[in-house]
XYZ file of C-alpha atoms in Angstrom:
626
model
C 41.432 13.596 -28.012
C 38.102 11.912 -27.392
C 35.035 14.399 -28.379
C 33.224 14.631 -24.979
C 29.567 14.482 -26.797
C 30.658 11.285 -28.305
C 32.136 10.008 -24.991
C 28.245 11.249 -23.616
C 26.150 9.180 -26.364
C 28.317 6.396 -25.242
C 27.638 6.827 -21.543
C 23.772 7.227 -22.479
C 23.573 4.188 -24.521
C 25.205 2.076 -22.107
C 22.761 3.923 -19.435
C 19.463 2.935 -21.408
C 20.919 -0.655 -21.778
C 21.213 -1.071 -18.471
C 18.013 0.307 -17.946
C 16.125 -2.065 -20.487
C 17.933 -5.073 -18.994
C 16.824 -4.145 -15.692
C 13.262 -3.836 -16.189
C 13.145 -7.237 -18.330
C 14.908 -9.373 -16.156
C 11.532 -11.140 -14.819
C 10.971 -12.165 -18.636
C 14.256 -12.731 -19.361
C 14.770 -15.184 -16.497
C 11.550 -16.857 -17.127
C 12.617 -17.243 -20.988
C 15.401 -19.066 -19.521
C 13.798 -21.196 -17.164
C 11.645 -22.564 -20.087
C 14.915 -23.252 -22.559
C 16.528 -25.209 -19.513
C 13.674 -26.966 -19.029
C 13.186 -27.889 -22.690
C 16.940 -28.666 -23.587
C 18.341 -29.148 -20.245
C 16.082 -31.042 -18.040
C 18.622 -33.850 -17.230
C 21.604 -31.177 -16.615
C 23.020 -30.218 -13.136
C 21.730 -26.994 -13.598
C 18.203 -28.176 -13.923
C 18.635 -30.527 -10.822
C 20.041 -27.705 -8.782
C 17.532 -24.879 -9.371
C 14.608 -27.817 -8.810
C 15.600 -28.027 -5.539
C 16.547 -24.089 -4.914
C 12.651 -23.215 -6.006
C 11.173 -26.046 -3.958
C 13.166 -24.733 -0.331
C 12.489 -21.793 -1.320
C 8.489 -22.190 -1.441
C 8.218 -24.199 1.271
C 10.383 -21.660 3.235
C 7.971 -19.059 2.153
C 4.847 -21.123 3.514
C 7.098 -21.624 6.954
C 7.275 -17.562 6.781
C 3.874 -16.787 6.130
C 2.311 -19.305 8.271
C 4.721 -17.396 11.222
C 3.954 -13.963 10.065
C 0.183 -14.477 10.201
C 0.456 -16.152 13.833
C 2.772 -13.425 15.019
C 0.440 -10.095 13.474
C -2.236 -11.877 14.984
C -0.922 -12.040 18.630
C 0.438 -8.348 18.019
C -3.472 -7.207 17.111
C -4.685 -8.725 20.439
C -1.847 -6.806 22.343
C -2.455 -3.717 20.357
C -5.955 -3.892 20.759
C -5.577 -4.408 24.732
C -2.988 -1.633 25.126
C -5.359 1.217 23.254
C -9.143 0.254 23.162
C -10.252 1.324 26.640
C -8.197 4.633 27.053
C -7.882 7.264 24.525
C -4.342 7.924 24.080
C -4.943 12.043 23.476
C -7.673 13.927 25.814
C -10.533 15.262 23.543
C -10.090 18.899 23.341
C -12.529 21.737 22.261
C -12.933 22.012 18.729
C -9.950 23.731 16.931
C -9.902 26.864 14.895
C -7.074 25.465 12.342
C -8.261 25.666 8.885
C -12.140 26.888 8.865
C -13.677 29.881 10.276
C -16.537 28.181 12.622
C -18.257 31.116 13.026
C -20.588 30.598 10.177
C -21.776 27.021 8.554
C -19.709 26.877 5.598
C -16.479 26.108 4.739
C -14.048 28.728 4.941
C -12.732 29.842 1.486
C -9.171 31.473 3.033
C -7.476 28.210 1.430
C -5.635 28.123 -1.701
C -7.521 25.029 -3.257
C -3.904 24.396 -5.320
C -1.540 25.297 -2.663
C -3.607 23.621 0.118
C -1.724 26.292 2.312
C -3.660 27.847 5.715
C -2.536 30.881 7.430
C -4.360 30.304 10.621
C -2.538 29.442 13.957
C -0.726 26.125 13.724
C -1.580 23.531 16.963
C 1.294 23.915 18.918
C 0.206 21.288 21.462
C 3.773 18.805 19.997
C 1.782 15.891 19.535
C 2.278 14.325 16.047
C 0.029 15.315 13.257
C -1.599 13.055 11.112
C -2.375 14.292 7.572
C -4.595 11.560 5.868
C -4.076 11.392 1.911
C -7.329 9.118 0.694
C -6.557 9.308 -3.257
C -9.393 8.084 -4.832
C -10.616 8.590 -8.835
C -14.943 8.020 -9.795
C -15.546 6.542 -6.151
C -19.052 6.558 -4.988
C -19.734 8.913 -2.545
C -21.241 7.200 -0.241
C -17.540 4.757 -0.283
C -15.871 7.885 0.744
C -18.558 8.543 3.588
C -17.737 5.210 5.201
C -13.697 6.131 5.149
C -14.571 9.573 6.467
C -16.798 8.554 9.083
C -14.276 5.662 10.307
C -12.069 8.461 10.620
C -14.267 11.026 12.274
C -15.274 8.450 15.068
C -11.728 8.223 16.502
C -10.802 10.401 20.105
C -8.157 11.564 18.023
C -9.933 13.030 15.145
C -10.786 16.439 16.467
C -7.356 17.100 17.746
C -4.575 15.151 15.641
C -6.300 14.821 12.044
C -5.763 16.560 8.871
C -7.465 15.057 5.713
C -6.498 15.471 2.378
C -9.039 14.353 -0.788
C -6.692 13.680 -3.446
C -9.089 14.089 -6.165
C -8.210 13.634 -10.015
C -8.707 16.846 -12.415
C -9.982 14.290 -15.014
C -13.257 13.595 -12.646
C -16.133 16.015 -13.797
C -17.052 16.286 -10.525
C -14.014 15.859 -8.048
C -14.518 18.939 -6.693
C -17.992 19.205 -5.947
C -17.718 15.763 -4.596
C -14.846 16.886 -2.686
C -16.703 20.010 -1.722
C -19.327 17.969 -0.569
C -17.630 15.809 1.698
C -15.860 18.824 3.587
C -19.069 20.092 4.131
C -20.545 17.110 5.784
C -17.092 16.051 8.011
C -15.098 20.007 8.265
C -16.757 19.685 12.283
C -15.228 16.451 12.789
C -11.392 16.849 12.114
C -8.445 19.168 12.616
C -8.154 20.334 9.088
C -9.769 18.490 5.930
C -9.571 20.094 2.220
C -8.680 18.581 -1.165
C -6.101 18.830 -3.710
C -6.918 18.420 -7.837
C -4.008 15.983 -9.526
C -3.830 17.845 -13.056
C -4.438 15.061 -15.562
C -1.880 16.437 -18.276
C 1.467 16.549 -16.282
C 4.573 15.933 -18.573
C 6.233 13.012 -17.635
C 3.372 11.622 -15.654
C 1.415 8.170 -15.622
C -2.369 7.869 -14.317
C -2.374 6.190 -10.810
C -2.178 6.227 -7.259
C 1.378 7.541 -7.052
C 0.965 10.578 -9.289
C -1.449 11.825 -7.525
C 0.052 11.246 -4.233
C 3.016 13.246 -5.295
C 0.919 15.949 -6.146
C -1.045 15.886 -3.245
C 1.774 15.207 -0.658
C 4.267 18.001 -2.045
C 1.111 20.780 -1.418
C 0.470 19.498 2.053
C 4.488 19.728 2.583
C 4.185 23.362 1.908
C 1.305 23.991 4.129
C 3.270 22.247 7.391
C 6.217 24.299 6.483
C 4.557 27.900 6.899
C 3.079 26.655 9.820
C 6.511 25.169 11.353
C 5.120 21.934 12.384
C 8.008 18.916 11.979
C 5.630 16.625 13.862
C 3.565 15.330 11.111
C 3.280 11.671 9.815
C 1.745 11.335 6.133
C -0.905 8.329 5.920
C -1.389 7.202 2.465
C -5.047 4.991 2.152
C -7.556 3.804 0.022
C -10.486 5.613 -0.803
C -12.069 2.384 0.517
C -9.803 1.656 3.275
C -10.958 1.713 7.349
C -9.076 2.062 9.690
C -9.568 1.661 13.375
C -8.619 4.366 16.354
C -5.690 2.133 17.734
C -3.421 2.543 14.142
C -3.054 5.998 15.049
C -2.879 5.722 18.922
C 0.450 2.939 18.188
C 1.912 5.596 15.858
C 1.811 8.688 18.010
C 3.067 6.490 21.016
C 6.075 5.709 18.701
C 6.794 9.080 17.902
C 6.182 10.326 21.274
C 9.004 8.272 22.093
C 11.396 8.188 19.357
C 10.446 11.148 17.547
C 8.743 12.095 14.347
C 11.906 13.351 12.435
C 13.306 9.953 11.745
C 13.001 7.822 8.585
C 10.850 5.472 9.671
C 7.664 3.746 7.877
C 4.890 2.288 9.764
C 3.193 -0.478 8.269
C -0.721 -2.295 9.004
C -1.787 -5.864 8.016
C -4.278 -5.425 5.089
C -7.532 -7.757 5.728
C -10.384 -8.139 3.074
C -13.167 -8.584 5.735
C -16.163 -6.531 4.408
C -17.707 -8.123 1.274
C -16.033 -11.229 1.100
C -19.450 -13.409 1.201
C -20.948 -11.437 -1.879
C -17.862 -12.274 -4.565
C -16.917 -15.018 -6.578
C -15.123 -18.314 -4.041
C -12.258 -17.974 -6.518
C -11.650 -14.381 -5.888
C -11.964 -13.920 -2.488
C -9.407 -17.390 -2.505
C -7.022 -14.994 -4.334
C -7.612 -12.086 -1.891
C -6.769 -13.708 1.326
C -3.349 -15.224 -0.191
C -2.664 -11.529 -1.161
C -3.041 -10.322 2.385
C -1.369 -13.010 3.679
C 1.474 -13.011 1.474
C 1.710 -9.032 2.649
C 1.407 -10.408 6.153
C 4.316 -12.555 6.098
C 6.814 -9.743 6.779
C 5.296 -8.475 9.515
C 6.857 -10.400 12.270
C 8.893 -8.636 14.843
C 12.537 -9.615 13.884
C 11.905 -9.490 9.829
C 14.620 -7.214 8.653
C 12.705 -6.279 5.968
C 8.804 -5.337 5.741
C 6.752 -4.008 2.902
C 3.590 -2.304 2.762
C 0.458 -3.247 0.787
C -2.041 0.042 -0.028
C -1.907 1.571 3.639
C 1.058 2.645 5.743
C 2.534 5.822 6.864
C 5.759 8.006 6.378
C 6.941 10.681 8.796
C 7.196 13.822 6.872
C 11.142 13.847 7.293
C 11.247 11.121 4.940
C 8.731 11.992 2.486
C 10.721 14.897 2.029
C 14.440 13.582 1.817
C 13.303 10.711 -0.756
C 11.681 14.208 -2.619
C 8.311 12.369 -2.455
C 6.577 9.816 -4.513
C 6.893 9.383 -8.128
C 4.741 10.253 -10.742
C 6.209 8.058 -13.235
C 5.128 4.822 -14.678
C 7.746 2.996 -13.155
C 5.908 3.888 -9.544
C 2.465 1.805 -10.776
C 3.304 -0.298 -8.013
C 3.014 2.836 -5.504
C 2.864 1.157 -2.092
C 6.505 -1.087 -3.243
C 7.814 1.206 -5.105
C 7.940 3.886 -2.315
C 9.213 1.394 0.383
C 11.978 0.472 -2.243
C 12.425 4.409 -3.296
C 13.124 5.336 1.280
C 15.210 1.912 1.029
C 17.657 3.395 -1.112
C 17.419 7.053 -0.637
C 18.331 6.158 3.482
C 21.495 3.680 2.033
C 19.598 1.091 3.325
C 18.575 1.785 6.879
C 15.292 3.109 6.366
C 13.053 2.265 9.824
C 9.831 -0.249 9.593
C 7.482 -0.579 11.789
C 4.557 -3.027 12.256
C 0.970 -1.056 13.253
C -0.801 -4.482 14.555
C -3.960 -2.381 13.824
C -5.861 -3.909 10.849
C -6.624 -1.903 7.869
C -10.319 -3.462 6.490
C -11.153 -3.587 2.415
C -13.117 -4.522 0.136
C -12.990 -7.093 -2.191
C -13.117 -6.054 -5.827
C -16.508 -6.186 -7.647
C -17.362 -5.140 -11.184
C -19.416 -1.846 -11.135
C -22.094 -3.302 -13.502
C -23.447 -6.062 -10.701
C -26.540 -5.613 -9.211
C -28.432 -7.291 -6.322
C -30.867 -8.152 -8.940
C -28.591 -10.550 -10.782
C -28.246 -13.974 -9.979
C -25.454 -15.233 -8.226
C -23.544 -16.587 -10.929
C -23.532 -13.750 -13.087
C -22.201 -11.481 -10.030
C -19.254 -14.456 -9.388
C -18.593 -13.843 -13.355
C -18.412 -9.718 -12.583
C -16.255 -10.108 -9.970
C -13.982 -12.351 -11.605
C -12.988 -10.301 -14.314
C -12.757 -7.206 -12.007
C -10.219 -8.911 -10.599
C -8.247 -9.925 -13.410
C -7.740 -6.047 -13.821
C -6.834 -5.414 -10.848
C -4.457 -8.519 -11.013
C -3.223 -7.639 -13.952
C -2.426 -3.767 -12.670
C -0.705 -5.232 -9.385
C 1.556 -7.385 -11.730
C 2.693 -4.561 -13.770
C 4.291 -3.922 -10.268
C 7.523 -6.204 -11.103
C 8.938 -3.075 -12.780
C 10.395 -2.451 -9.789
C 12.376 -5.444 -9.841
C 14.664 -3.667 -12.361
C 14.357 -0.258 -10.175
C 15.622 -2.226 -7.226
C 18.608 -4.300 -9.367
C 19.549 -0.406 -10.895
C 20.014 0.692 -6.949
C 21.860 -2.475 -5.885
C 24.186 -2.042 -8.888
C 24.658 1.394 -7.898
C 25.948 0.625 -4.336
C 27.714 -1.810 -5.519
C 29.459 0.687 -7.765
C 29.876 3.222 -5.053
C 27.456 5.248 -6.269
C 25.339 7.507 -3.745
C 21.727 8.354 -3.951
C 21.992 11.068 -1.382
C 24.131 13.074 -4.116
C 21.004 12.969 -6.322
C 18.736 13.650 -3.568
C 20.293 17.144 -2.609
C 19.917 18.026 -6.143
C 16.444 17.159 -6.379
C 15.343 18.341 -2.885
C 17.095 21.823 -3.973
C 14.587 22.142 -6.614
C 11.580 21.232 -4.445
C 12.830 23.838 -2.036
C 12.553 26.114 -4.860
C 9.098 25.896 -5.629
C 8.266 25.699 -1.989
C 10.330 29.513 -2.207
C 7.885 30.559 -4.585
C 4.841 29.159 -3.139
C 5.978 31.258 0.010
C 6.061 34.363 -1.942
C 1.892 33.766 -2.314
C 1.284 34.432 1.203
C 1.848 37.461 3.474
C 5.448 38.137 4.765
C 4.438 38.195 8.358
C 2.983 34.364 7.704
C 6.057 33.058 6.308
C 9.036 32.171 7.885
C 12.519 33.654 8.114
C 13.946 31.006 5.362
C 13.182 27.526 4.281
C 15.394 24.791 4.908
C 16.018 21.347 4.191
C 16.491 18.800 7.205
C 19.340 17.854 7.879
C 20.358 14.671 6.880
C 20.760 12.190 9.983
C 24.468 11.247 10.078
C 23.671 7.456 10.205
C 23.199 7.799 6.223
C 26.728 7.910 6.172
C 27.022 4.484 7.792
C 28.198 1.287 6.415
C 26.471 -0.290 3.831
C 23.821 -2.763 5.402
C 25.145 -5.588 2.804
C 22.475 -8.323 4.931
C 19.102 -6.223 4.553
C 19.793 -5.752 1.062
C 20.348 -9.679 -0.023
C 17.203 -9.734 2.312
C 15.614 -7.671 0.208
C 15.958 -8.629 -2.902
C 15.031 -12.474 -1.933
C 12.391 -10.612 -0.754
C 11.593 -9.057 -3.997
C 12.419 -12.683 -6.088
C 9.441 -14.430 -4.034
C 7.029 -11.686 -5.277
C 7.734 -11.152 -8.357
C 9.787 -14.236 -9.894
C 9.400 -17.136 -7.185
C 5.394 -18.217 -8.281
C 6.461 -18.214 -11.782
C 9.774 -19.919 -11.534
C 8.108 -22.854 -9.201
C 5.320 -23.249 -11.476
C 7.158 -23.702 -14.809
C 9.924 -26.321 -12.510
C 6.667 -28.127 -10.365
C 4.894 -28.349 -14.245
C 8.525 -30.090 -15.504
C 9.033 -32.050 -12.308
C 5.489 -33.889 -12.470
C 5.380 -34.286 -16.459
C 9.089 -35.718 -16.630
C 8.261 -39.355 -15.860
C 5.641 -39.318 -18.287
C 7.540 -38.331 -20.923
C 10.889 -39.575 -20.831
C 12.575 -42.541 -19.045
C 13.871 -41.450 -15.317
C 15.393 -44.353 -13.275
C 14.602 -43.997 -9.721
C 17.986 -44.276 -8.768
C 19.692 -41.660 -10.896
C 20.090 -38.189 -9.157
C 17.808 -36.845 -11.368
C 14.959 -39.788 -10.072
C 15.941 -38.809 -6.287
C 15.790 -35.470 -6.913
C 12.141 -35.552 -8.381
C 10.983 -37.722 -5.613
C 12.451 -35.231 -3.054
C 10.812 -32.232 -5.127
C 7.353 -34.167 -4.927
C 7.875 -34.751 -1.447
C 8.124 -30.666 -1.265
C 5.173 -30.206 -2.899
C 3.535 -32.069 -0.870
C 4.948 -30.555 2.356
C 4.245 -26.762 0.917
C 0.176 -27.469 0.006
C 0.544 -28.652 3.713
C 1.483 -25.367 4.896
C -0.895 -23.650 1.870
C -3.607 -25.600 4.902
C -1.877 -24.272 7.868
C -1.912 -20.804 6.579
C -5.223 -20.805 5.611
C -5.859 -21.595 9.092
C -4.072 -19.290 10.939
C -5.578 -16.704 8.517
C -9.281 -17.518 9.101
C -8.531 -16.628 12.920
C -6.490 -13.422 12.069
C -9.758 -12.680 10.027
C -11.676 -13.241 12.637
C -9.593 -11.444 15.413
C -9.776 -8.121 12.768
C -13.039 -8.614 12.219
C -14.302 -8.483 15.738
C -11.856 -5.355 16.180
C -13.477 -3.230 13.896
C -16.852 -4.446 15.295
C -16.268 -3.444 18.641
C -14.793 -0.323 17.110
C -17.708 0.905 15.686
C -20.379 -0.500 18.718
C -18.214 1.654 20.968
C -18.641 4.951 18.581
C -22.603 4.114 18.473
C -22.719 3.048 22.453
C -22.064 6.428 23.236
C -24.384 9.359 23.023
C -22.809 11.256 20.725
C -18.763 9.226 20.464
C -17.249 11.918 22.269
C -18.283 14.590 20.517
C -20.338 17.764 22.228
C -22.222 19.177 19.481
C -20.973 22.950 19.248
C -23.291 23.895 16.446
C -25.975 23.034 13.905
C -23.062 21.906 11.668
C -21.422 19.775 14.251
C -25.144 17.970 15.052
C -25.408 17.347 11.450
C -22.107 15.438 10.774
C -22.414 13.160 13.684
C -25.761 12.099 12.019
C -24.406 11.390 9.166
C -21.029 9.413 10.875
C -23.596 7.757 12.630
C -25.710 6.544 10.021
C -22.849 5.180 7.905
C -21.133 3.134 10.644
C -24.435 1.394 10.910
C -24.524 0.355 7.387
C -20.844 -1.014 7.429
C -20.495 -4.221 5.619
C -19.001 -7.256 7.265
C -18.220 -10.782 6.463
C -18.039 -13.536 8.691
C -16.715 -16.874 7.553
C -17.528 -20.634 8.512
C -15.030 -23.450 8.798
C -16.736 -24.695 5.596
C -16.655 -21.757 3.345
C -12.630 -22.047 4.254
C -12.409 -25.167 3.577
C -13.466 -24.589 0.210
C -11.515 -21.607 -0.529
C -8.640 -23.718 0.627
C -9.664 -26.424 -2.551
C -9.722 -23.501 -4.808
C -6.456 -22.094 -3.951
C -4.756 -23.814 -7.134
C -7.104 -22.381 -9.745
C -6.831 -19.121 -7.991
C -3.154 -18.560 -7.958
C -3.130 -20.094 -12.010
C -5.700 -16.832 -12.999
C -4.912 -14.501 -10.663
C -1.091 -14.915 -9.847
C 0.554 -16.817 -12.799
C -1.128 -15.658 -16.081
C -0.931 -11.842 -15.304
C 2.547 -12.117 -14.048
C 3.403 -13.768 -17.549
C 1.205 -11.313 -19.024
C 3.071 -8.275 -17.336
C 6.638 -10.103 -18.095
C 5.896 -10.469 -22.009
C 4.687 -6.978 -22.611
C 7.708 -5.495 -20.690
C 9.644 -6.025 -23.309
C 8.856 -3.702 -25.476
C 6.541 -1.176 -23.259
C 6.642 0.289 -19.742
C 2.785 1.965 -20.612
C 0.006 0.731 -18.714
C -3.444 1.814 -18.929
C -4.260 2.104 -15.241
C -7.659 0.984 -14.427
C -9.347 1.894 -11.182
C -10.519 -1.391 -9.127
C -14.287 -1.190 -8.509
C -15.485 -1.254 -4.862
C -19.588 -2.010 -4.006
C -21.394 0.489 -3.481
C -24.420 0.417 -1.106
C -27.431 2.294 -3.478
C -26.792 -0.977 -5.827
């Protein structure tokens, strides 16, 4: 008889083989794409996969060049169908989560619990709880977020902010403290939450500190018994205009706010684009615009890059983000995590509202250094930052362990009760903090919606994991072949008639025909820019038009934040571009994807061989007093 421990070591070995494979398959392909083209260059194989990666980049230009033109007309709709008439009334100021009758905040909140035992808003309309995680950000960075924010119809009424702050900043929480002083007037509900910084099992990032804080604002909606709430996950340097919000309370007011659905923005780089290096800002716009290629109307598939939203009904049934260092690509990674967890229906939708940031720069430039030096700055900065958002092809092996799994007939909902079961617990004994007449009758988890028990949607997953190869193996693969393809006749003998001579000349042809669309999409992204651009513009000279953006002033504290909202909308950076600054950008475009896109991807592939760890750096954002 078989000894079942032995029959479990086995199980586990073959389990952490698996695993290891999985995460190394970007190097290990890569590995072999180099042998073939060393050994094999005049095989079938290598004439076959030449022309694979060449359709399949100049199918990606096609895409992107369609996705840009299509989020573009869907802005100008957007923007038509919400910028004249507020979609929610502005109401008195509410009495949810600060006693108003003196000037300071109210300390009835449980800073680690984030829980409020004041009346919940029982007005149905969907609740927006705003998660800005953010680690050393200048304050005045987190002003300009807040005061985006706070000049929205909907602020007052529908908005409940949540610092994420890091236990590991010395002064996260009288930063955060600071903040809620200035904006508490201005919104529904706004406190913070401290990530601890010595969590077992934990890596430093975005998406540990989004599970922290999005599990204690779960709590908090549950004692109050409001379903209705959509999470919003941003950057701390992220702004976002009135009409994001407006599109996703429509939605829900019409299908509902209990469904697993993800809403998704284009990401634009519009604010200090003029004051980085050429070669950056290059890199930057093929990063949005490779983000805005799924955002067409009939794309199957759609993934977010740093800002979309969940509706609380799904952040719950996935059990959250995770803290792990396999999540360092958060914004993927959670898409991929509600892919799975929903069997492959989850629900995307595109917010043709753009989301505005900033371009990295180091935090050592100064106004007072020449122009060169600050191009150097930036230019490493963004290496970093490259070189974090690379690390990101882990979750090629997290989505290949999935796939395997369905294919195997494996469920994820069977792990999901058991996790949820244990969230539930703690939410129990968070429960048991509060007063008995504040806490209701049970707590229970949603139901789960019977369509997870549908079919298999076979299509959306090949879908997605072409998806997937273009991000994270596609650059690489077509670099390595385009590199072979164009050294080939210099090297060895190739007769122009052979199928390996036609096949080149094709592949050149290709090449040619995808930096023709690399043109195109620059083009149709310099008047997306533009049309974003001018949004947020008229966003903010229609806060500052009015007397006071909506807001009567109910109190010396009330008077006081609009100031200050006031005063940083008018010191909002913008960039506008000329047709010959694009132009040049467009020239650069090679150099930029070799630095930016190619040697960090190699970078990320070697190391994951032998190491998941990554030191996670935060990106540095300008800040104004420099």
């Amino acid at each position: 008889m078989r000894d079942p421990s032995i029959s479990a070591k086995g199980s586990a070995s073959l389990t952490s083989i698996l695993n290891y494979s999985c995460r190394c398959i970007p190097g290990i392909s890569t590995l072999l794409i180099i042998v073939l083209t060393l050994v094999g260059h005049d095989s079938i194989g290598f004439i076959v996969l030449t022309l694979v990666y060449h359709v399949l980049i100049v199918a990606f230009c096609v895409r992107t060049c369609y996705g840009i033109y299509a989020t573009r007309r869907g802005m100008i709709k957007t923007a038509k169908r919400y910028s004249l008439t507020p979609l929610i009334p502005v109401r008195s100021l509410p009495t949810v989560g600060y006693d108003r009758r003196g000037s300071d905040v109210s300390r009835d909140i449980s800073r680690e619990t984030g829980v409020s035992t004041q009346i919940e808003d029982t007005s149905g309309a969907s609740i927006h709880a705003i998660f800005l995680p953010n680690y050393k950000e200048h304050l005045d960075t987190l002003r300009e977020t807040l005061s985006m924010l706070a000049s929205h119809s909907m602020a007052r009424s529908s908005y409940d902010i949540y610092l994420a702050m890091e236990a590991q900043e010395r002064d996260a929480e009288s930063k955060a403290s600071t903040l809620i002083s200035e904006f508490f007037p201005l919104f529904r509900y706004i406190t913070y939450t401290v990530h601890p910084g010595d969590l077992p099992g934990e890596a430093r990032g975005k998406s540990s500190n989004l599970a922290w804080a999005t599990r204690t604002a779960s709590r908090r909606y549950r004692i109050l018994r409001q379903p209705n709430v959509v999470f919003t996950v941003m950057d701390a340097d992220t702004h976002l205009i009135s009409s994001y919000f407006q599109a996703i309370t429509a939605h829900c007011a019409s299908k509902g706010s209990d469904s697993f659905t993800m809403f998704i923005p284009p990401i634009v780089f519009d604010r200090n684009a003029n004051n980085i290096s050429p070669i950056v800002r290059c890199a930057d716009m093929h990063w949005s615009a490779a983000g805005i290629a799924g955002l067409y109307e009939t794309s199957q598939i759609r993934t977010p890059t740093s800002v979309y939203s969940v509706t609380m009904t799904l952040a719950r049934h996935v059990n959250f983000w995770d803290p792990g260092p396999e999540a360092i690509g958060e914004d993927l990674h959670m898409y991929l995590k509600c892919f799975f967890r929903t069997g492959g229906l989850l629900n995307t939708v595109p917010i043709y509202s753009p989301a505005s940031h900033c371009n990295v720069e180091h935090g050592d430039a100064t106004t007072n250094m020449t122009i060169d030096q600050r191009w150097m700055l930036s230019s490493q900065a963004r290496f970093k930052q490259a070189c974090r958002h690379m690390w990101g092809i882990m979750d090629s092996g997290y989505a290949t362990r999935h796939t395997i799994s369905l294919i195997m007939g494996q469920s994820e909902t069977a792990k999901y009760c058991a996790e949820d079961d244990l969230a539930v617990a703690d939410e129990k004994s968070s429960l048991d903090l509060l007063e008995k007449s504040s806490t209701p009758a049970g707590v229970s988890r949603p139901l789960l919606p019977s369509r997870i028990a549908s079919p298999i949607p076979w299509q959306r997953i090949v879908i997605l994991l072409h998806r997937i190869y273009e991000a994270h193996f596609l650059h690489v693969h077509y670099f390595i072949n385009g590199l072979a393809c164009s050294l080939l006749p210099m090297v060895t003998n190739v007769p122009a008639s052979s199928l390996l001579g036609t096949v080149l000349a094709f592949a050149s042809y290709l090449r040619t025909v995808a930096f023709c669309g690399v043109l195109l999409q620059m083009f149709l992204y310099e008047r997306l820019y533009s049309t974003a651009l001018r949004l947020r513009l008229h966003s903010i000279q229609m806060t500052l038009s009015s007397p006071s953006f909506n807001i009567s002033p109910m109190s010396k504290s009330s008077a006081e934040s609009i100031q200050i909202v006031r005063q940083s909308l008018k010191q909002v950076d913008v960039s506008h571009r000329s047709g010959w600054v694009s132009l040049f950008d467009s020239i650069l475009f090679p150099i930029a994807g070799t630095f930016y896109v190619m040697v960090p991807s190699l970078k990320a592939q070697i190391l994951q061989f032998w190491s998941t760890e990554f030191v996670y750096e935060v990106s540095s954002k300008p800040v104004r007093s420099k």
